[in-house]
Short mmCIF file of C-alpha atoms in Angstrom, two decimals:
data_model
loop_
_atom_site.label_atom_id
_atom_site.label_comp_id
_atom_site.label_asym_id
_atom_site.label_seq_id
_atom_site.Cartn_x
_atom_site.Cartn_y
_atom_site.Cartn_z
CA MET D 1 0.00 0.00 0.00
CA SER D 2 1.43 3.29 -1.11
CA THR D 3 0.64 6.58 0.57
CA HIS D 4 1.51 8.27 -2.73
CA ALA D 5 -1.66 7.29 -4.52
CA LYS D 6 -1.49 8.32 -8.16
CA ILE D 7 -4.92 7.08 -9.18
CA ARG D 8 -7.41 9.94 -9.14
CA LEU D 9 -11.15 9.40 -9.35
CA TYR D 10 -13.99 11.85 -9.71
CA VAL D 11 -16.97 10.77 -7.60
CA GLU D 12 -20.43 12.22 -7.19
CA HIS D 13 -20.48 11.77 -3.43
CA PRO D 14 -19.64 13.92 -0.38
CA LEU D 15 -16.02 13.68 0.79
CA GLY D 16 -14.81 14.27 4.36
CA ALA D 17 -12.91 12.64 7.23
CA GLY D 18 -14.21 9.11 7.78
CA GLN D 19 -16.70 9.42 4.92
CA THR D 20 -17.31 6.19 3.02
CA VAL D 21 -17.76 6.41 -0.73
CA PRO D 22 -19.45 3.70 -2.81
CA LEU D 23 -18.05 2.99 -6.28
CA SER D 24 -20.04 2.59 -9.45
CA ARG D 25 -19.69 -0.55 -11.54
CA ASP D 26 -17.48 1.27 -14.06
CA GLN D 27 -15.25 2.67 -11.35
CA ALA D 28 -14.93 -0.75 -9.70
CA HIS D 29 -14.00 -2.28 -13.04
CA TYR D 30 -11.39 0.41 -13.66
CA LEU D 31 -9.91 0.31 -10.15
CA PHE D 32 -9.89 -3.43 -9.48
CA GLY D 33 -9.95 -4.89 -12.99
CA VAL D 34 -7.79 -2.50 -15.00
CA MET D 35 -5.59 -0.95 -12.30
CA ARG D 36 -5.39 -4.17 -10.20
CA GLN D 37 -5.96 -2.37 -6.91
CA VAL D 38 -6.85 -4.39 -3.79
CA VAL D 39 -8.28 -3.71 -0.33
CA GLY D 40 -5.91 -1.39 1.56
CA GLY D 41 -4.82 0.44 -1.62
CA ALA D 42 -4.95 4.22 -1.79
CA VAL D 43 -6.85 6.37 -4.26
CA LEU D 44 -7.27 10.13 -4.57
CA LEU D 45 -10.86 11.31 -4.80
CA PHE D 46 -12.45 14.64 -5.74
CA ASN D 47 -16.03 15.66 -6.33
CA GLY D 48 -15.81 19.29 -7.45
CA GLU D 49 -16.86 20.50 -4.00
CA HIS D 50 -14.69 19.20 -1.17
CA GLY D 51 -11.17 19.27 -2.59
CA GLU D 52 -9.03 16.18 -3.04
CA TRP D 53 -9.00 13.35 -0.49
CA ARG D 54 -6.79 10.34 -0.03
CA ALA D 55 -9.04 7.34 0.46
CA GLU D 56 -8.41 3.70 1.26
CA ILE D 57 -10.07 0.79 -0.45
CA VAL D 58 -12.14 -1.05 2.19
CA GLU D 59 -14.24 -3.27 -0.10
CA ALA D 60 -13.39 -4.45 -3.61
CA GLY D 61 -15.82 -6.39 -5.78
CA LYS D 62 -16.54 -7.02 -9.45
CA ARG D 63 -19.59 -4.81 -9.50
CA GLY D 64 -18.75 -2.25 -6.87
CA GLY D 65 -16.61 -1.35 -3.92
CA VAL D 66 -16.25 1.05 -1.03
CA LEU D 67 -13.58 3.61 -0.25
CA SER D 68 -13.02 5.41 3.03
CA CYS D 69 -11.67 8.98 3.13
CA ILE D 70 -8.49 9.36 5.22
CA GLU D 71 -7.27 12.94 4.80
CA GLN D 72 -7.64 15.93 2.55
CA THR D 73 -4.66 16.19 0.19
CA ALA D 74 -5.65 19.39 -1.67
CA PRO D 75 -8.23 22.12 -1.21
CA LEU D 76 -10.94 22.77 -3.75
CA ARG D 77 -9.60 24.98 -6.53
CA LEU D 78 -12.37 26.33 -8.68
CA PRO D 79 -11.34 27.51 -12.15
CA PRO D 80 -12.07 31.12 -13.13
CA ASP D 81 -15.69 31.76 -14.12
CA LEU D 82 -15.01 31.17 -17.79
CA TRP D 83 -17.30 29.46 -20.28
CA LEU D 84 -16.09 27.92 -23.50
CA LEU D 85 -18.65 27.97 -26.30
CA PHE D 86 -17.70 26.02 -29.40
CA ALA D 87 -19.31 24.58 -32.50
CA PRO D 88 -18.84 20.79 -32.50
CA ILE D 89 -16.74 19.60 -35.38
CA LYS D 90 -15.28 16.24 -36.27
CA LYS D 91 -15.46 13.77 -33.39
CA ALA D 92 -11.75 13.59 -32.61
CA ARG D 93 -11.36 17.38 -32.57
CA THR D 94 -14.52 17.85 -30.51
CA ASP D 95 -13.22 15.36 -27.93
CA PHE D 96 -9.95 17.21 -27.98
CA ILE D 97 -11.56 20.59 -27.30
CA VAL D 98 -13.47 19.20 -24.31
CA GLU D 99 -10.34 17.53 -22.94
CA LYS D 100 -8.33 20.75 -23.30
CA ALA D 101 -11.05 22.92 -21.77
CA ALA D 102 -11.04 20.71 -18.65
CA GLU D 103 -7.25 20.67 -18.55
CA LEU D 104 -6.85 24.41 -19.05
CA GLY D 105 -9.54 25.20 -16.50
CA ALA D 106 -12.85 26.27 -18.02
CA ALA D 107 -15.83 26.37 -15.65
CA ARG D 108 -18.44 25.36 -18.24
CA ILE D 109 -18.34 23.88 -21.73
CA CYS D 110 -21.21 24.84 -24.04
CA PRO D 111 -21.57 23.21 -27.46
CA VAL D 112 -23.40 25.60 -29.78
CA GLN D 113 -24.98 24.94 -33.13
CA THR D 114 -24.10 27.61 -35.69
CA ASP D 115 -25.24 28.11 -39.27
CA PHE D 116 -22.19 26.23 -40.56
CA THR D 117 -22.13 23.51 -37.88
CA ASN D 118 -22.54 20.08 -39.36
CA ALA D 119 -23.28 18.25 -36.11
CA GLU D 120 -27.00 18.06 -35.39
CA ARG D 121 -26.49 16.49 -32.01
CA ILE D 122 -23.70 15.65 -29.61
CA ARG D 123 -23.18 12.77 -27.19
CA GLN D 124 -23.35 14.95 -24.11
CA ASP D 125 -22.69 12.01 -21.76
CA ARG D 126 -19.59 10.99 -23.72
CA LEU D 127 -18.23 14.53 -23.76
CA GLN D 128 -18.89 14.85 -20.01
CA ALA D 129 -16.98 11.59 -19.47
CA HIS D 130 -14.08 13.08 -21.44
CA ALA D 131 -14.10 16.17 -19.22
CA ILE D 132 -14.06 13.95 -16.10
CA GLU D 133 -11.15 11.89 -17.42
CA ALA D 134 -9.18 15.03 -18.25
CA ALA D 135 -9.81 16.46 -14.77
CA GLU D 136 -8.71 13.17 -13.20
CA GLN D 137 -5.47 13.24 -15.20
CA CYS D 138 -4.56 16.90 -14.83
CA GLY D 139 -4.81 17.01 -11.06
CA GLY D 140 -7.80 19.33 -11.07
CA THR D 141 -10.34 19.26 -8.24
CA TYR D 142 -13.21 20.44 -10.43
CA VAL D 143 -14.95 19.09 -13.53
CA PRO D 144 -16.48 21.56 -15.96
CA HIS D 145 -20.10 20.85 -16.79
CA VAL D 146 -20.76 20.02 -20.43
CA ALA D 147 -24.05 21.70 -21.30
CA ALA D 148 -26.59 20.45 -23.83
CA MET D 149 -26.11 21.74 -27.38
CA GLN D 150 -28.04 24.91 -28.08
CA ARG D 151 -28.51 27.09 -31.15
CA LEU D 152 -26.04 29.98 -31.06
CA GLU D 153 -28.90 32.44 -31.60
CA LYS D 154 -30.73 31.13 -28.52
CA THR D 155 -27.55 31.29 -26.44
CA LEU D 156 -27.04 34.92 -27.46
CA SER D 157 -30.70 35.85 -26.82
CA ASP D 158 -30.58 34.39 -23.30
CA TRP D 159 -27.17 35.87 -22.50
CA PRO D 160 -26.67 36.64 -18.79
CA ALA D 161 -25.76 40.09 -17.50
CA ASN D 162 -22.13 40.89 -16.59
CA ARG D 163 -20.56 38.26 -18.81
CA ARG D 164 -18.36 39.29 -21.70
CA LEU D 165 -18.06 37.11 -24.79
CA ILE D 166 -14.89 37.19 -26.86
CA PHE D 167 -14.69 35.60 -30.27
CA ALA D 168 -11.84 35.28 -32.73
CA ASP D 169 -12.46 37.37 -35.79
CA GLU D 170 -10.48 39.28 -38.38
CA ALA D 171 -10.28 41.98 -35.76
CA LEU D 172 -7.21 44.09 -35.27
CA VAL D 173 -7.18 44.03 -31.48
CA GLY D 174 -5.01 41.33 -29.94
CA ALA D 175 -6.65 39.01 -27.42
CA ARG D 176 -4.20 39.96 -24.71
CA ALA D 177 -4.90 43.68 -24.99
CA VAL D 178 -8.66 43.08 -24.76
CA LEU D 179 -8.34 40.82 -21.74
CA GLU D 180 -5.98 43.14 -19.91
CA ALA D 181 -8.10 46.24 -20.50
CA ALA D 182 -11.45 44.88 -19.28
CA PRO D 183 -12.79 45.51 -15.75
CA ARG D 184 -11.84 42.89 -13.16
CA SER D 185 -15.48 42.37 -12.27
CA ASP D 186 -16.36 40.87 -15.63
CA LYS D 187 -17.24 37.24 -16.09
CA TRP D 188 -16.11 35.78 -19.39
CA ALA D 189 -16.94 33.42 -22.18
CA ILE D 190 -14.99 32.44 -25.27
CA LEU D 191 -16.77 31.57 -28.51
CA ILE D 192 -14.94 29.44 -31.07
CA GLY D 193 -16.55 29.15 -34.48
CA PRO D 194 -16.74 26.07 -36.69
CA GLU D 195 -14.06 25.25 -39.28
CA GLY D 196 -16.09 27.04 -41.95
CA GLY D 197 -16.34 30.21 -39.86
CA PHE D 198 -19.48 32.08 -38.87
CA SER D 199 -22.15 32.95 -41.42
CA PRO D 200 -22.41 36.64 -42.42
CA THR D 201 -25.66 36.87 -40.41
CA GLU D 202 -23.96 35.49 -37.33
CA ARG D 203 -20.95 37.77 -37.70
CA ASN D 204 -23.16 40.85 -37.99
CA ARG D 205 -25.20 39.74 -35.01
CA LEU D 206 -22.07 39.15 -32.92
CA HIS D 207 -20.58 42.52 -33.83
CA ASP D 208 -23.83 44.29 -32.87
CA LEU D 209 -24.15 42.78 -29.39
CA PRO D 210 -22.87 45.01 -26.58
CA PHE D 211 -21.36 42.16 -24.56
CA VAL D 212 -19.32 40.78 -27.45
CA THR D 213 -15.68 41.71 -28.14
CA PRO D 214 -13.92 40.47 -31.27
CA ILE D 215 -10.28 39.54 -30.77
CA SER D 216 -7.39 38.55 -32.99
CA LEU D 217 -5.49 35.30 -32.58
CA GLY D 218 -2.64 36.26 -34.85
CA PRO D 219 -1.92 36.46 -38.57
CA ARG D 220 -2.44 32.78 -39.44
CA ILE D 221 -5.80 31.05 -39.65
CA LEU D 222 -6.12 28.76 -36.63
CA ARG D 223 -8.15 25.58 -36.69
CA ALA D 224 -11.04 25.53 -34.24
CA ASP D 225 -9.24 23.25 -31.79
CA THR D 226 -6.09 25.38 -31.84
CA ALA D 227 -8.12 28.55 -31.40
CA ALA D 228 -9.87 27.03 -28.37
CA VAL D 229 -6.59 26.13 -26.65
CA ALA D 230 -4.99 29.46 -27.59
CA ALA D 231 -7.90 31.56 -26.30
CA LEU D 232 -8.17 29.55 -23.06
CA THR D 233 -4.41 29.93 -22.54
CA LEU D 234 -4.46 33.69 -23.06
CA PHE D 235 -7.37 34.02 -20.68
CA GLN D 236 -5.70 31.97 -17.97
CA ALA D 237 -2.39 33.81 -18.30
CA THR D 238 -4.05 37.24 -18.28
CA ARG D 239 -7.19 37.01 -16.14
CA GLY D 240 -7.18 33.47 -14.84
CA ASP D 241 -5.34 31.29 -12.37
CA TRP D 242 -1.94 31.01 -14.07
CA GLU D 243 -0.16 33.95 -12.50
CA MET F 1 -11.86 29.63 -63.37
CA SER F 2 -11.94 31.55 -60.13
CA THR F 3 -9.59 34.36 -59.27
CA HIS F 4 -10.21 33.59 -55.61
CA ALA F 5 -8.12 30.45 -55.52
CA LYS F 6 -8.49 28.70 -52.18
CA ILE F 7 -6.11 25.84 -52.87
CA ARG F 8 -2.70 26.59 -51.39
CA LEU F 9 0.39 24.57 -52.23
CA TYR F 10 3.87 24.64 -50.81
CA VAL F 11 6.46 24.18 -53.53
CA GLU F 12 10.23 23.92 -53.45
CA HIS F 13 10.76 26.17 -56.43
CA PRO F 14 11.43 29.88 -56.99
CA LEU F 15 8.30 32.03 -57.39
CA GLY F 16 8.09 35.29 -59.32
CA ALA F 17 6.27 37.02 -62.16
CA GLY F 18 6.07 34.69 -65.17
CA GLN F 19 7.93 31.94 -63.33
CA THR F 20 6.80 28.42 -64.27
CA VAL F 21 6.61 25.84 -61.52
CA PRO F 22 6.65 22.09 -62.16
CA LEU F 23 4.49 19.89 -59.93
CA SER F 24 5.56 16.68 -58.26
CA ARG F 25 3.61 13.50 -58.85
CA ASP F 26 1.92 13.81 -55.44
CA GLN F 27 0.95 17.42 -56.05
CA ALA F 28 -0.43 16.58 -59.50
CA HIS F 29 -2.47 13.76 -57.99
CA TYR F 30 -3.84 16.07 -55.30
CA LEU F 31 -4.57 18.99 -57.61
CA PHE F 32 -5.98 17.17 -60.64
CA GLY F 33 -7.17 13.88 -59.13
CA VAL F 34 -8.49 14.87 -55.70
CA MET F 35 -9.35 18.55 -56.21
CA ARG F 36 -10.46 18.10 -59.87
CA GLN F 37 -8.61 21.17 -61.09
CA VAL F 38 -8.08 21.69 -64.82
CA VAL F 39 -5.90 23.85 -67.08
CA GLY F 40 -6.76 27.51 -66.46
CA GLY F 41 -7.54 26.93 -62.78
CA ALA F 42 -5.93 29.09 -60.10
CA VAL F 43 -3.79 27.93 -57.19
CA LEU F 44 -1.94 29.85 -54.49
CA LEU F 45 1.72 28.93 -54.12
CA PHE F 46 4.32 29.67 -51.47
CA ASN F 47 7.85 28.42 -50.96
CA GLY F 48 8.92 29.96 -47.68
CA GLU F 49 10.99 32.61 -49.49
CA HIS F 50 9.01 34.61 -52.02
CA GLY F 51 5.64 35.15 -50.35
CA GLU F 52 2.38 33.84 -51.79
CA TRP F 53 1.66 33.85 -55.53
CA ARG F 54 -1.46 33.24 -57.52
CA ALA F 55 -0.60 30.81 -60.28
CA GLU F 56 -2.49 29.39 -63.20
CA ILE F 57 -2.49 25.77 -64.24
CA VAL F 58 -0.91 25.56 -67.70
CA GLU F 59 -0.35 21.81 -67.93
CA ALA F 60 -2.21 19.07 -66.09
CA GLY F 61 -1.22 15.42 -66.26
CA LYS F 62 -1.48 12.26 -64.20
CA ARG F 63 2.15 12.31 -63.17
CA GLY F 64 2.89 16.00 -63.16
CA GLY F 65 1.87 19.42 -64.31
CA VAL F 66 3.04 22.99 -64.67
CA LEU F 67 1.83 26.19 -63.06
CA SER F 68 2.64 29.73 -64.09
CA CYS F 69 2.92 32.54 -61.52
CA ILE F 70 0.59 35.49 -62.21
CA GLU F 71 0.88 37.90 -59.28
CA GLN F 72 2.02 38.04 -55.69
CA THR F 73 -0.95 37.85 -53.33
CA ALA F 74 0.89 38.12 -50.00
CA PRO F 75 4.40 39.05 -48.92
CA LEU F 76 6.65 36.60 -47.12
CA ARG F 77 5.86 36.61 -43.41
CA LEU F 78 8.53 34.83 -41.44
CA PRO F 79 7.47 33.62 -37.99
CA PRO F 80 9.43 34.87 -34.97
CA ASP F 81 12.76 33.09 -34.45
CA LEU F 82 11.28 30.50 -32.12
CA TRP F 83 12.19 26.83 -31.90
CA LEU F 84 9.91 24.20 -30.44
CA LEU F 85 11.74 21.27 -28.85
CA PHE F 86 9.54 18.38 -27.81
CA ALA F 87 9.85 14.74 -26.85
CA PRO F 88 7.88 12.62 -29.35
CA ILE F 89 4.99 10.81 -27.72
CA LYS F 90 2.16 8.76 -29.13
CA LYS F 91 1.81 9.12 -32.90
CA ALA F 92 -1.45 11.08 -32.92
CA ARG F 93 -0.23 13.58 -30.32
CA THR F 94 3.15 13.97 -32.03
CA ASP F 95 1.41 14.73 -35.32
CA PHE F 96 -0.78 17.17 -33.46
CA ILE F 97 2.19 19.03 -31.93
CA VAL F 98 3.84 19.43 -35.35
CA GLU F 99 0.58 20.64 -36.91
CA LYS F 100 0.05 23.17 -34.11
CA ALA F 101 3.66 24.42 -34.21
CA ALA F 102 3.28 25.19 -37.92
CA GLU F 103 -0.13 26.79 -37.37
CA LEU F 104 0.96 28.90 -34.41
CA GLY F 105 4.15 29.98 -36.13
CA ALA F 106 7.30 28.26 -34.91
CA ALA F 107 10.40 28.70 -37.04
CA ARG F 108 11.88 25.27 -36.33
CA ILE F 109 10.57 22.03 -34.84
CA CYS F 110 13.14 19.88 -33.03
CA PRO F 111 12.19 16.41 -31.76
CA VAL F 112 14.41 15.53 -28.79
CA GLN F 113 14.96 12.20 -27.13
CA THR F 114 14.81 12.46 -23.34
CA ASP F 115 15.42 9.85 -20.63
CA PHE F 116 11.69 9.10 -20.46
CA THR F 117 10.99 9.30 -24.21
CA ASN F 118 9.68 6.02 -25.55
CA ALA F 119 10.16 6.82 -29.23
CA GLU F 120 13.55 5.67 -30.54
CA ARG F 121 13.05 7.22 -33.92
CA ILE F 122 10.63 9.48 -35.74
CA ARG F 123 9.41 9.56 -39.30
CA GLN F 124 10.99 12.91 -40.06
CA ASP F 125 9.60 12.98 -43.62
CA ARG F 126 6.07 12.31 -42.38
CA LEU F 127 6.29 15.01 -39.72
CA GLN F 128 7.67 17.46 -42.29
CA ALA F 129 4.72 16.63 -44.56
CA HIS F 130 2.39 17.41 -41.63
CA ALA F 131 4.07 20.78 -41.13
CA ILE F 132 3.68 21.55 -44.84
CA GLU F 133 -0.01 20.61 -44.81
CA ALA F 134 -0.64 22.76 -41.75
CA ALA F 135 1.13 25.73 -43.36
CA GLU F 136 -0.94 25.26 -46.53
CA GLN F 137 -4.16 25.27 -44.50
CA CYS F 138 -3.42 28.13 -42.11
CA GLY F 139 -2.48 30.66 -44.77
CA GLY F 140 1.15 30.82 -43.70
CA THR F 141 3.88 31.66 -46.20
CA TYR F 142 6.55 29.71 -44.33
CA VAL F 143 7.01 26.07 -43.34
CA PRO F 144 8.98 25.30 -40.18
CA HIS F 145 11.78 22.82 -40.71
CA VAL F 146 11.39 19.56 -38.79
CA ALA F 147 14.88 18.65 -37.60
CA ALA F 148 16.20 15.13 -37.10
CA MET F 149 15.67 13.71 -33.61
CA GLN F 150 18.58 14.34 -31.29
CA ARG F 151 19.36 13.41 -27.69
CA LEU F 152 18.34 16.23 -25.37
CA GLU F 153 21.81 16.19 -23.82
CA LYS F 154 23.46 16.72 -27.21
CA THR F 155 21.04 19.54 -28.03
CA LEU F 156 21.90 21.27 -24.76
CA SER F 157 25.67 20.76 -25.19
CA ASP F 158 25.59 22.31 -28.68
CA TRP F 159 23.28 25.15 -27.67
CA PRO F 160 23.79 28.35 -29.72
CA ALA F 161 24.62 31.70 -28.12
CA ASN F 162 21.87 34.30 -27.61
CA ARG F 163 19.00 31.85 -27.55
CA ARG F 164 16.94 31.40 -24.40
CA LEU F 165 15.24 28.10 -23.63
CA ILE F 166 12.06 28.06 -21.54
CA PHE F 167 10.63 24.87 -20.14
CA ALA F 168 7.52 24.17 -18.12
CA ASP F 169 8.41 23.11 -14.62
CA GLU F 170 6.96 23.31 -11.14
CA ALA F 171 8.37 26.82 -11.12
CA LEU F 172 6.57 29.71 -9.54
CA VAL F 173 7.18 32.24 -12.26
CA GLY F 174 4.41 32.54 -14.82
CA ALA F 175 5.33 32.19 -18.48
CA ARG F 176 4.00 35.61 -19.33
CA ALA F 177 6.14 37.39 -16.73
CA VAL F 178 9.28 35.62 -17.97
CA LEU F 179 8.57 36.43 -21.60
CA GLU F 180 7.75 40.07 -20.91
CA ALA F 181 10.83 40.67 -18.75
CA ALA F 182 13.47 39.28 -21.10
CA PRO F 183 15.55 41.51 -23.43
CA ARG F 184 14.08 42.08 -26.88
CA SER F 185 17.29 40.86 -28.52
CA ASP F 186 16.87 37.30 -27.29
CA LYS F 187 16.07 34.44 -29.59
CA TRP F 188 13.88 31.78 -28.04
CA ALA F 189 13.16 28.11 -27.80
CA ILE F 190 10.47 26.21 -25.92
CA LEU F 191 11.15 22.75 -24.50
CA ILE F 192 8.19 20.46 -23.82
CA GLY F 193 8.91 17.30 -21.85
CA PRO F 194 7.43 13.86 -22.41
CA GLU F 195 4.24 12.71 -20.65
CA GLY F 196 6.33 11.15 -17.89
CA GLY F 197 8.22 14.39 -17.26
CA PHE F 198 11.96 14.91 -17.24
CA SER F 199 14.27 12.61 -15.29
CA PRO F 200 15.83 14.07 -12.11
CA THR F 201 19.19 14.25 -13.95
CA GLU F 202 17.65 16.19 -16.80
CA ARG F 203 15.81 18.57 -14.46
CA ASN F 204 19.01 19.33 -12.54
CA ARG F 205 20.91 19.84 -15.79
CA LEU F 206 18.23 22.19 -17.14
CA HIS F 207 18.13 24.22 -13.94
CA ASP F 208 21.92 24.62 -13.98
CA LEU F 209 22.20 25.93 -17.53
CA PRO F 210 22.48 29.72 -17.81
CA PHE F 211 20.30 29.97 -20.93
CA VAL F 212 17.39 28.01 -19.44
CA THR F 213 14.41 29.61 -17.69
CA PRO F 214 11.78 27.45 -15.99
CA ILE F 215 8.22 28.73 -16.36
CA SER F 216 4.84 27.80 -14.95
CA LEU F 217 1.88 26.91 -17.14
CA GLY F 218 -0.67 27.11 -14.35
CA PRO F 219 -1.88 24.98 -11.45
CA ARG F 220 -3.07 21.97 -13.41
CA ILE F 221 -0.80 19.38 -15.04
CA LEU F 222 -0.94 19.90 -18.79
CA ARG F 223 -0.45 17.10 -21.25
CA ALA F 224 2.54 17.54 -23.54
CA ASP F 225 0.42 18.54 -26.53
CA THR F 226 -1.54 21.11 -24.50
CA ALA F 227 1.66 22.51 -23.02
CA ALA F 228 3.13 22.92 -26.51
CA VAL F 229 0.11 24.89 -27.77
CA ALA F 230 -0.11 26.95 -24.58
CA ALA F 231 3.58 27.90 -24.57
CA LEU F 232 3.55 28.76 -28.28
CA THR F 233 0.43 30.89 -27.75
CA LEU F 234 1.93 32.81 -24.82
CA PHE F 235 5.09 33.43 -26.80
CA GLN F 236 3.22 34.72 -29.85
CA ALA F 237 0.96 36.96 -27.78
CA THR F 238 3.87 38.37 -25.75
CA ARG F 239 6.97 38.40 -27.99
CA GLY F 240 5.72 37.14 -31.30
CA ASP F 241 3.59 38.24 -34.24
CA TRP F 242 0.14 38.33 -32.63
CA GLU F 243 0.05 41.93 -31.43
#
């Protein structure tokens, strides 16, 4: 039994001293089948609320198991209040964007359907599982929620107060300058368009909205997945939790 | 025949007014077989030296073809003098890093073999082809050279004067602060470690070298491919061609 548990699991269960945590069938399969853990082994748990806890395996079965929390190993670290809106593209690149958003620390991931989005639907449960796996691997104590896909127009109509939306456009203003100049009180969202770009209607609509700021991501044309990682990075380094 | 040619091809041939450019077998297959172009069609060409040129197809065959340059459509835009050193990982993620380095504007891509690098060799020609494809797609007029894989230790021993090397470590100094504080005259390189991190020997060596600066890429553990995109982004937004 190692006290330096490297296996991290996200659980939907309260964590605290002496708290016992039941495992789902999938988690039991992963922990005991794939990772060959046995009773007495140590696992790190987080639930997005109570930080990270070292737990000991007290029951191990084929269809379930029970862990017992020993001590808190890290406090809860919420990411900045940043949403990532993106138009789902090819499966591999969509998975990638969700993985990177969890890794880079977005609070919420919102797939949006734009005029040039091919995907009619997404597998929300599969994307959420990707976000969980990324959070488990990156040492995060929080998992961003993957929202249901919504039409971009509806998202913009229902936009909440006090949240700015930046989107990459052929604008002249660099992303960094925009992020550094805005009031500290702002909440943020990043909108990444589909590979084919926004439709003229959408671009006009975005430029007209008072809460939207177009930004530049440099002189080359970035793919949607690159743009997502680049914009998240610039946010974190300027307004987020990287400094 | 459209004057708004969207097909972009990298060629290893001089470009200039009236210059004719022969096509390789692969390029002829792509242009005439896959993209169904015919004599009279327009293509954008770049060679990393003479900017981007609109060219007309003057001969089209199964095994080759000839283009003729009409007019320059964009000047040469060299990326900043930035090298990306990375330890090759799984094939898909290695391809991804090369694609992103070309897209984000690195001048040179250097695969390095570290103590914890699994890959013994790389397909340099395949990675170079990836860089070319990415440059063609992102509107760049330059293709970063993919160097042969070298041992990290050899790379560090032969390090050129006046080039700083930043690498992501458990350092406390944010990447942005490091980049902003350094003299404008510096040339740069970014070193991304393998998924398993650097060995203790390598970390000590890196920390001892006068041209190396450790940086932080935030509180979560980034995968190698994410770290590469994030570091390239921060460089471009701070010292590069994004502002």
